[in-house]
């Protein structure tokens, strides 16, 4: 591997990030430049949502339209990337793109790893939001968010049962905003 590998950001057509990644990998093999490229990443995280009453985990892109790439920048590698279909260019300069600091790249990698271990809820809840319970023993009850615990993936909702507000702790995916 080349010792002067740095992280760069490539701008692509939105929605084509994975196709661009595959095309880039093919072009790198075609030009026998594997030693000048280390990693090509589409930064994504896992998100949890309720679909037709079932928990589903899907991938969501952090930065739609962008790919992170670790490579040695020279004329040859610049042209390999720039001439890949659906790539609009590098971020940070027309002919001499700026590299991304290593700590920023590591932060993005950490964000991806965290999302894989603990999928995030698709919707964001705040205290005071009106919600409907969509799963569990309180299905179809309405309530108001009293407390949000994002680290545990839980939310405390005040549900009116027999005319009294009762706090109930639920998972994020068990409620939906009204």
mmCIF file of C-alpha atoms in Angstrom:
data_model
loop_
_atom_site.group_PDB
_atom_site.id
_atom_site.type_symbol
_atom_site.label_atom_id
_atom_site.label_comp_id
_atom_site.label_asym_id
_atom_site.label_seq_id
_atom_site.Cartn_x
_atom_site.Cartn_y
_atom_site.Cartn_z
ATOM 1 C CA UNK A 1 0.000 0.000 0.000
ATOM 2 C CA UNK A 2 1.060 3.547 -0.737
ATOM 3 C CA UNK A 3 2.118 5.515 2.364
ATOM 4 C CA UNK A 4 0.524 8.842 1.347
ATOM 5 C CA UNK A 5 -3.075 7.634 1.349
ATOM 6 C CA UNK A 6 -5.543 10.305 2.424
ATOM 7 C CA UNK A 7 -9.312 10.565 2.734
ATOM 8 C CA UNK A 8 -11.227 12.516 0.089
ATOM 9 C CA UNK A 9 -14.905 13.142 -0.544
ATOM 10 C CA UNK A 10 -16.404 12.448 -3.952
ATOM 11 C CA UNK A 11 -19.647 14.077 -5.070
ATOM 12 C CA UNK A 12 -21.982 11.746 -6.983
ATOM 13 C CA UNK A 13 -25.495 11.815 -8.364
ATOM 14 C CA UNK A 14 -27.801 11.364 -5.381
ATOM 15 C CA UNK A 15 -29.160 7.822 -5.188
ATOM 16 C CA UNK A 16 -26.262 6.372 -7.216
ATOM 17 C CA UNK A 17 -23.691 6.134 -4.397
ATOM 18 C CA UNK A 18 -23.570 2.319 -4.317
ATOM 19 C CA UNK A 19 -23.447 2.064 -8.129
ATOM 20 C CA UNK A 20 -20.597 4.579 -8.210
ATOM 21 C CA UNK A 21 -18.759 2.585 -5.534
ATOM 22 C CA UNK A 22 -19.073 -0.608 -7.628
ATOM 23 C CA UNK A 23 -18.064 1.189 -10.831
ATOM 24 C CA UNK A 24 -15.044 2.718 -9.075
ATOM 25 C CA UNK A 25 -13.932 -0.679 -7.772
ATOM 26 C CA UNK A 26 -14.154 -2.067 -11.331
ATOM 27 C CA UNK A 27 -12.208 0.866 -12.805
ATOM 28 C CA UNK A 28 -9.476 0.494 -10.159
ATOM 29 C CA UNK A 29 -9.048 -3.194 -11.112
ATOM 30 C CA UNK A 30 -9.157 -2.335 -14.811
ATOM 31 C CA UNK A 31 -6.317 0.200 -14.416
ATOM 32 C CA UNK A 32 -4.346 -2.073 -12.010
ATOM 33 C CA UNK A 33 -4.296 0.721 -9.416
ATOM 34 C CA UNK A 34 -5.315 -1.331 -6.363
ATOM 35 C CA UNK A 35 -2.180 -0.196 -4.498
ATOM 36 C CA UNK A 36 -3.263 3.474 -4.740
ATOM 37 C CA UNK A 37 -6.745 2.971 -3.280
ATOM 38 C CA UNK A 38 -7.526 1.546 0.140
ATOM 39 C CA UNK A 39 -11.170 2.149 1.080
ATOM 40 C CA UNK A 40 -14.310 3.321 -0.681
ATOM 41 C CA UNK A 41 -17.203 4.054 1.702
ATOM 42 C CA UNK A 42 -20.813 5.080 1.338
ATOM 43 C CA UNK A 43 -21.411 6.462 4.862
ATOM 44 C CA UNK A 44 -24.600 4.818 6.143
ATOM 45 C CA UNK A 45 -26.253 4.037 9.454
ATOM 46 C CA UNK A 46 -28.893 1.511 10.450
ATOM 47 C CA UNK A 47 -32.302 2.922 11.368
ATOM 48 C CA UNK A 48 -35.235 1.085 12.923
ATOM 49 C CA UNK A 49 -38.817 1.714 11.845
ATOM 50 C CA UNK A 50 -42.228 0.085 12.036
ATOM 51 C CA UNK A 51 -43.570 -1.153 8.692
ATOM 52 C CA UNK A 52 -46.989 -2.826 8.688
ATOM 53 C CA UNK A 53 -46.657 -3.727 12.359
ATOM 54 C CA UNK A 54 -43.165 -5.218 12.028
ATOM 55 C CA UNK A 55 -39.812 -3.874 13.149
ATOM 56 C CA UNK A 56 -37.586 -3.277 10.136
ATOM 57 C CA UNK A 57 -33.965 -2.178 10.119
ATOM 58 C CA UNK A 58 -32.925 -0.257 7.034
ATOM 59 C CA UNK A 59 -29.856 1.693 5.947
ATOM 60 C CA UNK A 60 -29.887 5.454 5.684
ATOM 61 C CA UNK A 61 -27.107 7.487 4.104
ATOM 62 C CA UNK A 62 -25.474 10.152 6.315
ATOM 63 C CA UNK A 63 -24.481 12.239 3.337
ATOM 64 C CA UNK A 64 -26.644 11.475 0.277
ATOM 65 C CA UNK A 65 -24.690 12.187 -2.891
ATOM 66 C CA UNK A 66 -21.260 11.754 -1.291
ATOM 67 C CA UNK A 67 -18.718 8.926 -0.992
ATOM 68 C CA UNK A 68 -15.637 8.786 1.219
ATOM 69 C CA UNK A 69 -12.503 7.374 -0.400
ATOM 70 C CA UNK A 70 -9.009 6.725 0.957
ATOM 71 C CA UNK A 71 -6.500 7.018 -1.853
ATOM 72 C CA UNK A 72 -3.154 8.392 -2.993
ATOM 73 C CA UNK A 73 -3.902 11.509 -5.022
ATOM 74 C CA UNK A 74 -2.046 11.929 -8.324
ATOM 75 C CA UNK A 75 -3.044 12.639 -11.926
ATOM 76 C CA UNK A 76 -3.753 8.975 -12.706
ATOM 77 C CA UNK A 77 -5.947 8.321 -9.631
ATOM 78 C CA UNK A 78 -7.711 11.685 -10.038
ATOM 79 C CA UNK A 79 -8.692 10.731 -13.601
ATOM 80 C CA UNK A 80 -9.784 7.210 -12.586
ATOM 81 C CA UNK A 81 -12.218 8.702 -10.062
ATOM 82 C CA UNK A 82 -13.270 11.797 -12.025
ATOM 83 C CA UNK A 83 -14.085 9.820 -15.206
ATOM 84 C CA UNK A 84 -16.254 7.263 -13.394
ATOM 85 C CA UNK A 85 -19.897 7.500 -14.547
ATOM 86 C CA UNK A 86 -22.203 9.461 -12.177
ATOM 87 C CA UNK A 87 -19.238 11.158 -10.402
ATOM 88 C CA UNK A 88 -19.498 14.942 -10.546
ATOM 89 C CA UNK A 89 -16.127 15.567 -8.905
ATOM 90 C CA UNK A 90 -14.165 15.882 -5.703
ATOM 91 C CA UNK A 91 -15.221 18.167 -2.881
ATOM 92 C CA UNK A 92 -12.822 20.999 -2.112
ATOM 93 C CA UNK A 93 -11.194 22.111 -5.336
ATOM 94 C CA UNK A 94 -11.508 21.739 -9.071
ATOM 95 C CA UNK A 95 -8.051 20.336 -9.820
ATOM 96 C CA UNK A 96 -6.466 19.858 -6.393
ATOM 97 C CA UNK A 97 -9.115 18.611 -3.925
ATOM 98 C CA UNK A 98 -8.536 19.053 -0.202
ATOM 99 C CA UNK A 99 -8.144 15.911 1.856
ATOM 100 C CA UNK A 100 -10.363 15.201 4.850
ATOM 101 C CA UNK A 101 -8.504 15.198 8.195
ATOM 102 C CA UNK A 102 -7.993 11.665 9.569
ATOM 103 C CA UNK A 103 -9.904 12.466 12.789
ATOM 104 C CA UNK A 104 -12.993 13.531 10.782
ATOM 105 C CA UNK A 105 -12.871 10.316 8.750
ATOM 106 C CA UNK A 106 -12.516 8.280 11.974
ATOM 107 C CA UNK A 107 -15.521 10.105 13.462
ATOM 108 C CA UNK A 108 -17.631 9.112 10.436
ATOM 109 C CA UNK A 109 -16.382 5.509 10.687
ATOM 110 C CA UNK A 110 -17.277 5.521 14.397
ATOM 111 C CA UNK A 111 -20.749 6.856 13.596
ATOM 112 C CA UNK A 112 -21.229 4.018 11.097
ATOM 113 C CA UNK A 113 -20.071 1.382 13.610
ATOM 114 C CA UNK A 114 -22.340 2.789 16.335
ATOM 115 C CA UNK A 115 -25.336 2.739 13.968
ATOM 116 C CA UNK A 116 -24.628 -0.930 13.185
ATOM 117 C CA UNK A 117 -24.484 -1.889 16.857
ATOM 118 C CA UNK A 118 -27.462 0.207 17.959
ATOM 119 C CA UNK A 119 -29.855 1.126 15.151
ATOM 120 C CA UNK A 120 -31.317 4.599 15.580
ATOM 121 C CA UNK A 121 -35.041 5.293 15.381
ATOM 122 C CA UNK A 122 -36.174 6.742 12.077
ATOM 123 C CA UNK A 123 -38.142 9.551 13.735
ATOM 124 C CA UNK A 124 -36.940 12.011 16.343
ATOM 125 C CA UNK A 125 -39.155 12.590 19.376
ATOM 126 C CA UNK A 126 -39.157 15.528 21.766
ATOM 127 C CA UNK A 127 -40.857 16.206 25.103
ATOM 128 C CA UNK A 128 -44.395 17.451 24.448
ATOM 129 C CA UNK A 129 -44.899 15.587 21.138
ATOM 130 C CA UNK A 130 -48.288 13.939 20.691
ATOM 131 C CA UNK A 131 -47.879 10.259 19.814
ATOM 132 C CA UNK A 132 -49.979 7.174 19.129
ATOM 133 C CA UNK A 133 -48.846 3.792 20.436
ATOM 134 C CA UNK A 134 -48.552 1.432 17.450
ATOM 135 C CA UNK A 135 -47.340 -1.739 19.176
ATOM 136 C CA UNK A 136 -47.683 -3.466 22.534
ATOM 137 C CA UNK A 137 -50.432 -3.663 25.147
ATOM 138 C CA UNK A 138 -51.314 0.045 24.716
ATOM 139 C CA UNK A 139 -51.779 -0.107 20.923
ATOM 140 C CA UNK A 140 -53.989 2.719 19.569
ATOM 141 C CA UNK A 141 -53.744 4.768 22.778
ATOM 142 C CA UNK A 142 -52.691 8.394 22.351
ATOM 143 C CA UNK A 143 -50.309 10.152 24.688
ATOM 144 C CA UNK A 144 -47.803 12.933 25.212
ATOM 145 C CA UNK A 145 -44.038 12.382 25.354
ATOM 146 C CA UNK A 146 -42.862 13.080 28.916
ATOM 147 C CA UNK A 147 -39.207 12.016 28.630
ATOM 148 C CA UNK A 148 -36.878 10.888 25.829
ATOM 149 C CA UNK A 149 -33.998 8.461 26.529
ATOM 150 C CA UNK A 150 -32.086 8.256 23.215
ATOM 151 C CA UNK A 151 -29.192 6.287 24.745
ATOM 152 C CA UNK A 152 -31.631 3.488 25.731
ATOM 153 C CA UNK A 153 -33.878 3.870 22.676
ATOM 154 C CA UNK A 154 -36.864 4.452 24.961
ATOM 155 C CA UNK A 155 -39.442 7.136 25.542
ATOM 156 C CA UNK A 156 -41.791 7.760 28.507
ATOM 157 C CA UNK A 157 -45.298 8.608 27.358
ATOM 158 C CA UNK A 158 -48.169 9.878 29.515
ATOM 159 C CA UNK A 159 -51.218 7.867 28.430
ATOM 160 C CA UNK A 160 -54.720 8.645 29.702
ATOM 161 C CA UNK A 161 -56.117 5.427 31.211
ATOM 162 C CA UNK A 162 -59.511 5.666 32.954
ATOM 163 C CA UNK A 163 -59.171 9.457 32.957
ATOM 164 C CA UNK A 164 -55.758 9.495 34.664
ATOM 165 C CA UNK A 165 -52.376 10.213 33.097
ATOM 166 C CA UNK A 166 -50.219 7.133 33.456
ATOM 167 C CA UNK A 167 -46.513 7.126 32.543
ATOM 168 C CA UNK A 168 -45.579 4.213 30.273
ATOM 169 C CA UNK A 169 -42.038 3.468 29.064
ATOM 170 C CA UNK A 170 -41.951 2.338 25.434
ATOM 171 C CA UNK A 171 -39.391 1.658 22.718
ATOM 172 C CA UNK A 172 -39.054 4.355 20.022
ATOM 173 C CA UNK A 173 -40.473 2.046 17.371
ATOM 174 C CA UNK A 174 -43.616 1.410 19.460
ATOM 175 C CA UNK A 175 -44.879 4.974 18.947
ATOM 176 C CA UNK A 176 -45.643 7.221 15.996
ATOM 177 C CA UNK A 177 -46.004 11.008 15.944
ATOM 178 C CA UNK A 178 -49.534 12.231 15.349
#
